[in-house]
Amino acid sequence: MKLYRTGLLAGVVAGAITFAACGSDNNPPGSNSAGGSNAGGSSAGSSSGSVGDCATGSLKTEGSTAQQNAITEWTKAYQQKCSGSTIAYNGTGSGAGVKNFNAGQVDFAGSDSALNAAKGEIGAAARRCASPALNLPMVTGPIAVAFQVSGVDKLTLTPSLIAKIFTGKIVAWDDAALMAANSGVNLPAKPITVFFRGDSSGTSNNFAKYLAGAAPSDFTLKPDNAWPGKTGQGKTKSQGVQQAIQTTDGSIGYIEWSYAVNGGLKYASVDNGAGPVELNADTAGKAVAAATVAGTGDDLTLKLDYATKTPGAYPIILVTYEIVCSKYSDAAIGKLVRSFLTYTAGDGQSVLSDLGYAPLPAQIQAKVQASVSKIG
């Protein structure tokens, strides 16, 4: 049940990850280390994932703020290795990224949810590409339930408790159900202030999917990129939620782990039924490793098990996909997309744990590398 703050997280992550490479035992989250070693059978850092064939030109990309910190680090490292390239990423949110990709305004999009057939996104993407579009999982972004309560340093929550807080059924920190789950913690008689993403966000979609899957009787709202609840206050982008929690005593909100770490926020352990699980790269990776591939061919849409009771698996996760054309009308753009994503799916995975993300499990990483190699 111990919570890790920024200064302690890197050492824990470095010692805990068994499925992918770490950047450095001594670099804290948010550092800019681009180095890495191969550990636990991951192919991160292997020659198959290095930038062996630099491409020149410029890419315009847009989308998920969840992967913003990863993309920033990857872009810097890639452009140092491939000086003839420029990668420009605009973190506007998953919904905007998909919309503008399908409109042909960006070369690839980052989205915390795969393209949705029911919304016509798959068909629109295929028409835009004149070829099938692919959902390629690239960043595992655990979702932290972050809080700011004076005098409270640790907190354990169940799916039911989280659902009731975010739907307004639990409104005070000294609620009997919260106190029962946190024996020995001095929870104050103070109102709970809830913050959520007010813009279109894959983080909202995934958080709502988790609650609908793990606490269906307490969370009956329909998951969507727009947060479906009416309790609390909406804030724009991940940075907005981060800043709101930082400055509001008695607050709670959902936010990507990297932003919680960088903001020095405290975040809860989650008990999905197999005991409280702390959020770190290893526990998030265990949840991703349990996912199954729902896509066909080179599309790697994943099906996550939000109700998992796997011991030691942190269940509230999202996977950010890079949404790309399988074949681009401009061969030069296709080559640069392939080259950049060859790096992000390979050597680039080794820096993620230092940035507040979990690297892809080795078996999924290998599938992503194979799909990337076919982009034309």
mmCIF file with all atom_site columns, C-alpha atoms in Angstrom, residues 175-271:
data_model
loop_
_atom_site.group_PDB
_atom_site.id
_atom_site.type_symbol
_atom_site.label_atom_id
_atom_site.label_alt_id
_atom_site.label_comp_id
_atom_site.label_asym_id
_atom_site.label_entity_id
_atom_site.label_seq_id
_atom_site.pdbx_PDB_ins_code
_atom_site.Cartn_x
_atom_site.Cartn_y
_atom_site.Cartn_z
_atom_site.occupancy
_atom_site.B_iso_or_equiv
_atom_site.pdbx_formal_charge
_atom_site.auth_seq_id
_atom_site.auth_comp_id
_atom_site.auth_asym_id
_atom_site.auth_atom_id
_atom_site.pdbx_PDB_model_num
ATOM 1  C CA . ASP A 1 175 ? -17.355 8.226  4.280   1.00 0.00 ? 175 ASP A CA 1
ATOM 2  C CA . ALA A 1 176 ? -17.713 4.964  6.197   1.00 0.00 ? 176 ALA A CA 1
ATOM 3  C CA . ALA A 1 177 ? -16.928 2.821  3.142   1.00 0.00 ? 177 ALA A CA 1
ATOM 4  C CA . LEU A 1 178 ? -13.708 4.738  2.451   1.00 0.00 ? 178 LEU A CA 1
ATOM 5  C CA . MET A 1 179 ? -12.646 4.497  6.073   1.00 0.00 ? 179 MET A CA 1
ATOM 6  C CA . ALA A 1 180 ? -13.321 0.745  6.118   1.00 0.00 ? 180 ALA A CA 1
ATOM 7  C CA . ALA A 1 181 ? -10.994 0.237  3.142   1.00 0.00 ? 181 ALA A CA 1
ATOM 8  C CA . ASN A 1 182 ? -8.295  2.403  4.714   1.00 0.00 ? 182 ASN A CA 1
ATOM 9  C CA . SER A 1 183 ? -7.901  1.213  8.289   1.00 0.00 ? 183 SER A CA 1
ATOM 10 C CA . GLY A 1 184 ? -5.337  3.296  10.126  1.00 0.00 ? 184 GLY A CA 1
ATOM 11 C CA . VAL A 1 185 ? -5.528  6.210  7.685   1.00 0.00 ? 185 VAL A CA 1
ATOM 12 C CA . ASN A 1 186 ? -6.839  9.467  9.160   1.00 0.00 ? 186 ASN A CA 1
ATOM 13 C CA . LEU A 1 187 ? -9.335  10.523 6.503   1.00 0.00 ? 187 LEU A CA 1
ATOM 14 C CA . PRO A 1 188 ? -10.697 14.019 7.232   1.00 0.00 ? 188 PRO A CA 1
ATOM 15 C CA . ALA A 1 189 ? -14.289 15.214 7.413   1.00 0.00 ? 189 ALA A CA 1
ATOM 16 C CA . LYS A 1 190 ? -13.893 17.112 4.179   1.00 0.00 ? 190 LYS A CA 1
ATOM 17 C CA . PRO A 1 191 ? -15.868 17.219 0.912   1.00 0.00 ? 191 PRO A CA 1
ATOM 18 C CA . ILE A 1 192 ? -14.422 15.380 -2.101  1.00 0.00 ? 192 ILE A CA 1
ATOM 19 C CA . THR A 1 193 ? -13.714 17.572 -5.128  1.00 0.00 ? 193 THR A CA 1
ATOM 20 C CA . VAL A 1 194 ? -13.724 15.507 -8.319  1.00 0.00 ? 194 VAL A CA 1
ATOM 21 C CA . PHE A 1 195 ? -11.839 16.522 -11.455 1.00 0.00 ? 195 PHE A CA 1
ATOM 22 C CA . PHE A 1 196 ? -12.240 14.895 -14.876 1.00 0.00 ? 196 PHE A CA 1
ATOM 23 C CA . ARG A 1 197 ? -11.138 15.563 -18.448 1.00 0.00 ? 197 ARG A CA 1
ATOM 24 C CA . GLY A 1 198 ? -13.437 18.161 -19.947 1.00 0.00 ? 198 GLY A CA 1
ATOM 25 C CA . ASP A 1 199 ? -12.195 17.669 -23.511 1.00 0.00 ? 199 ASP A CA 1
ATOM 26 C CA . SER A 1 200 ? -12.466 14.627 -25.772 1.00 0.00 ? 200 SER A CA 1
ATOM 27 C CA . SER A 1 201 ? -10.033 12.129 -24.311 1.00 0.00 ? 201 SER A CA 1
ATOM 28 C CA . GLY A 1 202 ? -9.092  8.495  -24.689 1.00 0.00 ? 202 GLY A CA 1
ATOM 29 C CA . THR A 1 203 ? -8.068  8.632  -21.036 1.00 0.00 ? 203 THR A CA 1
ATOM 30 C CA . SER A 1 204 ? -11.688 9.298  -20.092 1.00 0.00 ? 204 SER A CA 1
ATOM 31 C CA . ASN A 1 205 ? -12.816 6.477  -22.372 1.00 0.00 ? 205 ASN A CA 1
ATOM 32 C CA . ASN A 1 206 ? -10.424 3.971  -20.839 1.00 0.00 ? 206 ASN A CA 1
ATOM 33 C CA . PHE A 1 207 ? -11.128 5.054  -17.265 1.00 0.00 ? 207 PHE A CA 1
ATOM 34 C CA . ALA A 1 208 ? -14.869 4.704  -17.870 1.00 0.00 ? 208 ALA A CA 1
ATOM 35 C CA . LYS A 1 209 ? -14.325 1.312  -19.531 1.00 0.00 ? 209 LYS A CA 1
ATOM 36 C CA . TYR A 1 210 ? -12.416 0.178  -16.458 1.00 0.00 ? 210 TYR A CA 1
ATOM 37 C CA . LEU A 1 211 ? -15.225 1.227  -14.124 1.00 0.00 ? 211 LEU A CA 1
ATOM 38 C CA . ALA A 1 212 ? -17.903 -0.297 -16.350 1.00 0.00 ? 212 ALA A CA 1
ATOM 39 C CA . GLY A 1 213 ? -15.958 -3.560 -16.505 1.00 0.00 ? 213 GLY A CA 1
ATOM 40 C CA . ALA A 1 214 ? -14.821 -3.790 -12.890 1.00 0.00 ? 214 ALA A CA 1
ATOM 41 C CA . ALA A 1 215 ? -17.806 -2.211 -11.099 1.00 0.00 ? 215 ALA A CA 1
ATOM 42 C CA . PRO A 1 216 ? -20.795 -2.624 -13.445 1.00 0.00 ? 216 PRO A CA 1
ATOM 43 C CA . SER A 1 217 ? -23.424 -2.282 -10.723 1.00 0.00 ? 217 SER A CA 1
ATOM 44 C CA . ASP A 1 218 ? -21.967 1.011  -9.472  1.00 0.00 ? 218 ASP A CA 1
ATOM 45 C CA . PHE A 1 219 ? -20.980 2.525  -12.814 1.00 0.00 ? 219 PHE A CA 1
ATOM 46 C CA . THR A 1 220 ? -23.745 2.260  -15.385 1.00 0.00 ? 220 THR A CA 1
ATOM 47 C CA . LEU A 1 221 ? -22.665 5.152  -17.614 1.00 0.00 ? 221 LEU A CA 1
ATOM 48 C CA . LYS A 1 222 ? -21.646 4.485  -21.205 1.00 0.00 ? 222 LYS A CA 1
ATOM 49 C CA . PRO A 1 223 ? -17.901 4.937  -21.813 1.00 0.00 ? 223 PRO A CA 1
ATOM 50 C CA . ASP A 1 224 ? -16.980 7.556  -24.376 1.00 0.00 ? 224 ASP A CA 1
ATOM 51 C CA . ASN A 1 225 ? -14.164 9.971  -25.155 1.00 0.00 ? 225 ASN A CA 1
ATOM 52 C CA . ALA A 1 226 ? -16.331 12.597 -23.490 1.00 0.00 ? 226 ALA A CA 1
ATOM 53 C CA . TRP A 1 227 ? -16.510 11.856 -19.755 1.00 0.00 ? 227 TRP A CA 1
ATOM 54 C CA . PRO A 1 228 ? -20.085 10.599 -19.231 1.00 0.00 ? 228 PRO A CA 1
ATOM 55 C CA . GLY A 1 229 ? -20.496 11.719 -15.617 1.00 0.00 ? 229 GLY A CA 1
ATOM 56 C CA . LYS A 1 230 ? -21.823 14.991 -14.255 1.00 0.00 ? 230 LYS A CA 1
ATOM 57 C CA . THR A 1 231 ? -20.073 14.944 -10.882 1.00 0.00 ? 231 THR A CA 1
ATOM 58 C CA . GLY A 1 232 ? -17.168 17.340 -10.463 1.00 0.00 ? 232 GLY A CA 1
ATOM 59 C CA . GLN A 1 233 ? -15.352 19.780 -12.717 1.00 0.00 ? 233 GLN A CA 1
ATOM 60 C CA . GLY A 1 234 ? -13.947 19.242 -16.198 1.00 0.00 ? 234 GLY A CA 1
ATOM 61 C CA . LYS A 1 235 ? -10.425 20.414 -17.003 1.00 0.00 ? 235 LYS A CA 1
ATOM 62 C CA . THR A 1 236 ? -8.756  20.684 -20.385 1.00 0.00 ? 236 THR A CA 1
ATOM 63 C CA . LYS A 1 237 ? -6.036  18.183 -21.250 1.00 0.00 ? 237 LYS A CA 1
ATOM 64 C CA . SER A 1 238 ? -3.923  16.148 -18.846 1.00 0.00 ? 238 SER A CA 1
ATOM 65 C CA . GLN A 1 239 ? -2.070  19.268 -17.737 1.00 0.00 ? 239 GLN A CA 1
ATOM 66 C CA . GLY A 1 240 ? -5.341  20.878 -16.655 1.00 0.00 ? 240 GLY A CA 1
ATOM 67 C CA . VAL A 1 241 ? -6.320  17.928 -14.454 1.00 0.00 ? 241 VAL A CA 1
ATOM 68 C CA . GLN A 1 242 ? -2.803  17.749 -13.025 1.00 0.00 ? 242 GLN A CA 1
ATOM 69 C CA . GLN A 1 243 ? -2.774  21.426 -12.070 1.00 0.00 ? 243 GLN A CA 1
ATOM 70 C CA . ALA A 1 244 ? -6.272  21.298 -10.591 1.00 0.00 ? 244 ALA A CA 1
ATOM 71 C CA . ILE A 1 245 ? -5.390  18.409 -8.273  1.00 0.00 ? 245 ILE A CA 1
ATOM 72 C CA . GLN A 1 246 ? -2.102  20.053 -7.293  1.00 0.00 ? 246 GLN A CA 1
ATOM 73 C CA . THR A 1 247 ? -3.840  23.215 -6.158  1.00 0.00 ? 247 THR A CA 1
ATOM 74 C CA . THR A 1 248 ? -7.022  21.840 -4.560  1.00 0.00 ? 248 THR A CA 1
ATOM 75 C CA . ASP A 1 249 ? -7.042  20.257 -1.120  1.00 0.00 ? 249 ASP A CA 1
ATOM 76 C CA . GLY A 1 250 ? -9.574  17.426 -0.897  1.00 0.00 ? 250 GLY A CA 1
ATOM 77 C CA . SER A 1 251 ? -9.423  16.670 -4.617  1.00 0.00 ? 251 SER A CA 1
ATOM 78 C CA . ILE A 1 252 ? -9.242  13.501 -6.677  1.00 0.00 ? 252 ILE A CA 1
ATOM 79 C CA . GLY A 1 253 ? -9.029  12.836 -10.397 1.00 0.00 ? 253 GLY A CA 1
ATOM 80 C CA . TYR A 1 254 ? -7.879  10.359 -13.020 1.00 0.00 ? 254 TYR A CA 1
ATOM 81 C CA . ILE A 1 255 ? -4.703  11.188 -14.882 1.00 0.00 ? 255 ILE A CA 1
ATOM 82 C CA . GLU A 1 256 ? -1.968  9.404  -16.800 1.00 0.00 ? 256 GLU A CA 1
ATOM 83 C CA . TRP A 1 257 ? 0.749   8.125  -14.486 1.00 0.00 ? 257 TRP A CA 1
ATOM 84 C CA . SER A 1 258 ? 3.466   10.188 -16.172 1.00 0.00 ? 258 SER A CA 1
ATOM 85 C CA . TYR A 1 259 ? 1.612   13.400 -15.319 1.00 0.00 ? 259 TYR A CA 1
ATOM 86 C CA . ALA A 1 260 ? 1.028   12.281 -11.733 1.00 0.00 ? 260 ALA A CA 1
ATOM 87 C CA . VAL A 1 261 ? 4.742   11.548 -11.384 1.00 0.00 ? 261 VAL A CA 1
ATOM 88 C CA . ASN A 1 262 ? 5.880   14.774 -13.010 1.00 0.00 ? 262 ASN A CA 1
ATOM 89 C CA . GLY A 1 263 ? 3.420   16.754 -10.893 1.00 0.00 ? 263 GLY A CA 1
ATOM 90 C CA . GLY A 1 264 ? 4.541   15.125 -7.644  1.00 0.00 ? 264 GLY A CA 1
ATOM 91 C CA . LEU A 1 265 ? 1.008   13.878 -6.998  1.00 0.00 ? 265 LEU A CA 1
ATOM 92 C CA . LYS A 1 266 ? 0.026   11.069 -4.658  1.00 0.00 ? 266 LYS A CA 1
ATOM 93 C CA . TYR A 1 267 ? -2.019  8.239  -6.143  1.00 0.00 ? 267 TYR A CA 1
ATOM 94 C CA . ALA A 1 268 ? -4.001  5.330  -4.800  1.00 0.00 ? 268 ALA A CA 1
ATOM 95 C CA . SER A 1 269 ? -3.365  1.628  -4.710  1.00 0.00 ? 269 SER A CA 1
ATOM 96 C CA . VAL A 1 270 ? -6.214  -0.281 -6.346  1.00 0.00 ? 270 VAL A CA 1
ATOM 97 C CA . ASP A 1 271 ? -7.756  -3.498 -5.035  1.00 0.00 ? 271 ASP A CA 1
#
